[in-house]
């Protein structure tokens, strides 16, 4: 009997009919958004369903600071990205000049670190 159960469980897993893959993308995105940017990138490598959820704007919006748009409105140069993940990565990699170049900011997880010149 146990052998039959294992075969059935394996078939359900292999067919993708069971487990976490049955959850809607929104649920996966919510769970992944509660982790970290590094964990979201790792989750994207698990499966197509995880990649879709992990790359969603809903996940990456949670990693951006709440005042992100207000800060970017003060940027000397337009900071433009099609997706929240792209915006997050760009802001982590590059400094942003604000207030006519009087201040420089860079994104760290969930907050900006700014220096006044």
PDB file of C-alpha atoms in Angstrom:
ATOM      1  CA  UNK A   1       0.000   0.000   0.000  1.00  0.00           C
ATOM      2  CA  UNK A   2       2.809   2.443   0.889  1.00  0.00           C
ATOM      3  CA  UNK A   3       4.490   1.717  -2.448  1.00  0.00           C
ATOM      4  CA  UNK A   4       1.244   2.576  -4.288  1.00  0.00           C
ATOM      5  CA  UNK A   5       0.955   5.849  -2.346  1.00  0.00           C
ATOM      6  CA  UNK A   6       4.551   6.762  -3.232  1.00  0.00           C
ATOM      7  CA  UNK A   7       3.865   6.120  -6.922  1.00  0.00           C
ATOM      8  CA  UNK A   8       0.735   8.256  -6.795  1.00  0.00           C
ATOM      9  CA  UNK A   9       2.525  11.064  -4.971  1.00  0.00           C
ATOM     10  CA  UNK A  10       5.420  10.927  -7.458  1.00  0.00           C
ATOM     11  CA  UNK A  11       2.994  11.088 -10.402  1.00  0.00           C
ATOM     12  CA  UNK A  12       1.195  14.097  -8.920  1.00  0.00           C
ATOM     13  CA  UNK A  13       4.562  15.819  -8.358  1.00  0.00           C
ATOM     14  CA  UNK A  14       5.908  14.979 -11.822  1.00  0.00           C
ATOM     15  CA  UNK A  15       2.697  16.066 -13.535  1.00  0.00           C
ATOM     16  CA  UNK A  16       2.814  19.363 -11.680  1.00  0.00           C
ATOM     17  CA  UNK A  17      -0.709  18.771 -10.400  1.00  0.00           C
ATOM     18  CA  UNK A  18       0.069  19.046  -6.715  1.00  0.00           C
ATOM     19  CA  UNK A  19       1.888  21.168  -4.248  1.00  0.00           C
ATOM     20  CA  UNK A  20       2.904  24.744  -4.495  1.00  0.00           C
ATOM     21  CA  UNK A  21       2.562  24.953  -8.288  1.00  0.00           C
ATOM     22  CA  UNK A  22      -1.213  24.971  -7.834  1.00  0.00           C
ATOM     23  CA  UNK A  23      -1.107  28.270  -5.964  1.00  0.00           C
ATOM     24  CA  UNK A  24      -2.001  31.428  -7.887  1.00  0.00           C
ATOM     25  CA  UNK A  25       0.899  33.694  -8.881  1.00  0.00           C
ATOM     26  CA  UNK A  26      -0.362  36.332  -6.444  1.00  0.00           C
ATOM     27  CA  UNK A  27       0.090  33.941  -3.497  1.00  0.00           C
ATOM     28  CA  UNK A  28       3.594  32.966  -4.576  1.00  0.00           C
ATOM     29  CA  UNK A  29       4.472  36.620  -5.129  1.00  0.00           C
ATOM     30  CA  UNK A  30       3.191  37.557  -1.665  1.00  0.00           C
ATOM     31  CA  UNK A  31       5.308  34.820  -0.036  1.00  0.00           C
ATOM     32  CA  UNK A  32       8.422  35.670  -2.061  1.00  0.00           C
ATOM     33  CA  UNK A  33       7.944  39.370  -1.291  1.00  0.00           C
ATOM     34  CA  UNK A  34       8.310  38.576   2.404  1.00  0.00           C
ATOM     35  CA  UNK A  35      11.876  37.329   1.839  1.00  0.00           C
ATOM     36  CA  UNK A  36      14.840  39.292   0.473  1.00  0.00           C
ATOM     37  CA  UNK A  37      15.959  40.393  -2.991  1.00  0.00           C
ATOM     38  CA  UNK A  38      18.582  37.631  -3.025  1.00  0.00           C
ATOM     39  CA  UNK A  39      15.961  35.040  -2.078  1.00  0.00           C
ATOM     40  CA  UNK A  40      13.625  36.339  -4.786  1.00  0.00           C
ATOM     41  CA  UNK A  41      16.379  35.812  -7.363  1.00  0.00           C
ATOM     42  CA  UNK A  42      16.977  32.301  -6.052  1.00  0.00           C
ATOM     43  CA  UNK A  43      13.249  31.543  -6.147  1.00  0.00           C
ATOM     44  CA  UNK A  44      13.142  32.539  -9.817  1.00  0.00           C
ATOM     45  CA  UNK A  45      15.443  29.604 -10.581  1.00  0.00           C
ATOM     46  CA  UNK A  46      13.092  27.000  -9.043  1.00  0.00           C
ATOM     47  CA  UNK A  47      10.499  26.727 -11.801  1.00  0.00           C
ATOM     48  CA  UNK A  48       8.603  28.703 -14.411  1.00  0.00           C
ATOM     49  CA  UNK A  49       5.812  29.413 -11.907  1.00  0.00           C
ATOM     50  CA  UNK A  50       8.293  30.692  -9.338  1.00  0.00           C
ATOM     51  CA  UNK A  51      10.104  32.776 -11.947  1.00  0.00           C
ATOM     52  CA  UNK A  52       6.880  34.462 -12.997  1.00  0.00           C
ATOM     53  CA  UNK A  53       6.005  35.291  -9.403  1.00  0.00           C
ATOM     54  CA  UNK A  54       9.546  36.233  -8.313  1.00  0.00           C
ATOM     55  CA  UNK A  55      10.030  38.649 -11.213  1.00  0.00           C
ATOM     56  CA  UNK A  56       6.676  40.359 -10.715  1.00  0.00           C
ATOM     57  CA  UNK A  57       6.363  44.044  -9.870  1.00  0.00           C
ATOM     58  CA  UNK A  58       4.394  43.086  -6.748  1.00  0.00           C
ATOM     59  CA  UNK A  59       7.493  41.385  -5.279  1.00  0.00           C
ATOM     60  CA  UNK A  60      10.003  44.077  -6.179  1.00  0.00           C
ATOM     61  CA  UNK A  61       7.718  46.911  -5.056  1.00  0.00           C
ATOM     62  CA  UNK A  62       8.073  45.490  -1.532  1.00  0.00           C
ATOM     63  CA  UNK A  63      11.871  45.827  -1.700  1.00  0.00           C
ATOM     64  CA  UNK A  64      11.780  49.485  -2.711  1.00  0.00           C
ATOM     65  CA  UNK A  65      11.495  52.114   0.044  1.00  0.00           C
ATOM     66  CA  UNK A  66       8.048  53.646   0.544  1.00  0.00           C
ATOM     67  CA  UNK A  67       9.366  57.094  -0.442  1.00  0.00           C
ATOM     68  CA  UNK A  68      11.051  55.849  -3.617  1.00  0.00           C
ATOM     69  CA  UNK A  69       8.900  57.788  -6.066  1.00  0.00           C
ATOM     70  CA  UNK A  70       9.148  61.005  -4.045  1.00  0.00           C
ATOM     71  CA  UNK A  71      12.949  60.706  -3.945  1.00  0.00           C
ATOM     72  CA  UNK A  72      13.181  59.932  -7.673  1.00  0.00           C
ATOM     73  CA  UNK A  73      11.108  63.021  -8.499  1.00  0.00           C
ATOM     74  CA  UNK A  74      14.036  65.044  -7.146  1.00  0.00           C
ATOM     75  CA  UNK A  75      16.592  63.268  -9.388  1.00  0.00           C
ATOM     76  CA  UNK A  76      18.741  65.388 -11.677  1.00  0.00           C
ATOM     77  CA  UNK A  77      18.454  62.778 -14.457  1.00  0.00           C
ATOM     78  CA  UNK A  78      15.391  60.701 -15.212  1.00  0.00           C
ATOM     79  CA  UNK A  79      15.541  57.289 -13.568  1.00  0.00           C
ATOM     80  CA  UNK A  80      13.426  55.106 -15.802  1.00  0.00           C
ATOM     81  CA  UNK A  81      12.789  51.382 -15.707  1.00  0.00           C
ATOM     82  CA  UNK A  82      10.074  49.244 -17.264  1.00  0.00           C
ATOM     83  CA  UNK A  83       9.877  46.890 -14.299  1.00  0.00           C
ATOM     84  CA  UNK A  84      10.282  47.270 -10.520  1.00  0.00           C
ATOM     85  CA  UNK A  85      13.035  44.625 -10.465  1.00  0.00           C
ATOM     86  CA  UNK A  86      14.983  46.608 -13.060  1.00  0.00           C
ATOM     87  CA  UNK A  87      14.463  49.801 -11.050  1.00  0.00           C
ATOM     88  CA  UNK A  88      15.648  48.116  -7.856  1.00  0.00           C
ATOM     89  CA  UNK A  89      18.786  46.732  -9.536  1.00  0.00           C
ATOM     90  CA  UNK A  90      19.582  50.082 -11.185  1.00  0.00           C
ATOM     91  CA  UNK A  91      19.196  51.995  -7.919  1.00  0.00           C
ATOM     92  CA  UNK A  92      21.440  49.521  -6.081  1.00  0.00           C
ATOM     93  CA  UNK A  93      24.135  49.680  -8.763  1.00  0.00           C
ATOM     94  CA  UNK A  94      24.263  53.419  -9.377  1.00  0.00           C
ATOM     95  CA  UNK A  95      24.157  56.644  -7.390  1.00  0.00           C
ATOM     96  CA  UNK A  96      21.344  59.083  -8.073  1.00  0.00           C
ATOM     97  CA  UNK A  97      21.991  62.821  -7.963  1.00  0.00           C
ATOM     98  CA  UNK A  98      19.216  64.827  -6.300  1.00  0.00           C
ATOM     99  CA  UNK A  99      18.378  68.485  -5.766  1.00  0.00           C
ATOM    100  CA  UNK A 100      20.469  69.952  -8.591  1.00  0.00           C
ATOM    101  CA  UNK A 101      23.427  67.747  -7.654  1.00  0.00           C
ATOM    102  CA  UNK A 102      23.557  68.826  -4.001  1.00  0.00           C
ATOM    103  CA  UNK A 103      22.764  65.331  -2.759  1.00  0.00           C
ATOM    104  CA  UNK A 104      23.653  61.819  -3.891  1.00  0.00           C
ATOM    105  CA  UNK A 105      21.651  58.720  -2.960  1.00  0.00           C
ATOM    106  CA  UNK A 106      21.999  54.997  -3.421  1.00  0.00           C
ATOM    107  CA  UNK A 107      19.489  52.304  -2.599  1.00  0.00           C
ATOM    108  CA  UNK A 108      20.159  49.781   0.099  1.00  0.00           C
ATOM    109  CA  UNK A 109      17.480  47.243   0.943  1.00  0.00           C
ATOM    110  CA  UNK A 110      14.312  49.135   1.871  1.00  0.00           C
ATOM    111  CA  UNK A 111      15.969  52.551   2.272  1.00  0.00           C
ATOM    112  CA  UNK A 112      18.086  55.191   0.558  1.00  0.00           C
ATOM    113  CA  UNK A 113      21.425  56.259   1.908  1.00  0.00           C
ATOM    114  CA  UNK A 114      22.035  59.904   0.999  1.00  0.00           C
ATOM    115  CA  UNK A 115      25.057  62.174   1.242  1.00  0.00           C
ATOM    116  CA  UNK A 116      24.883  65.947   1.089  1.00  0.00           C
ATOM    117  CA  UNK A 117      27.644  67.641  -0.883  1.00  0.00           C
TER     118      UNK A 117
END
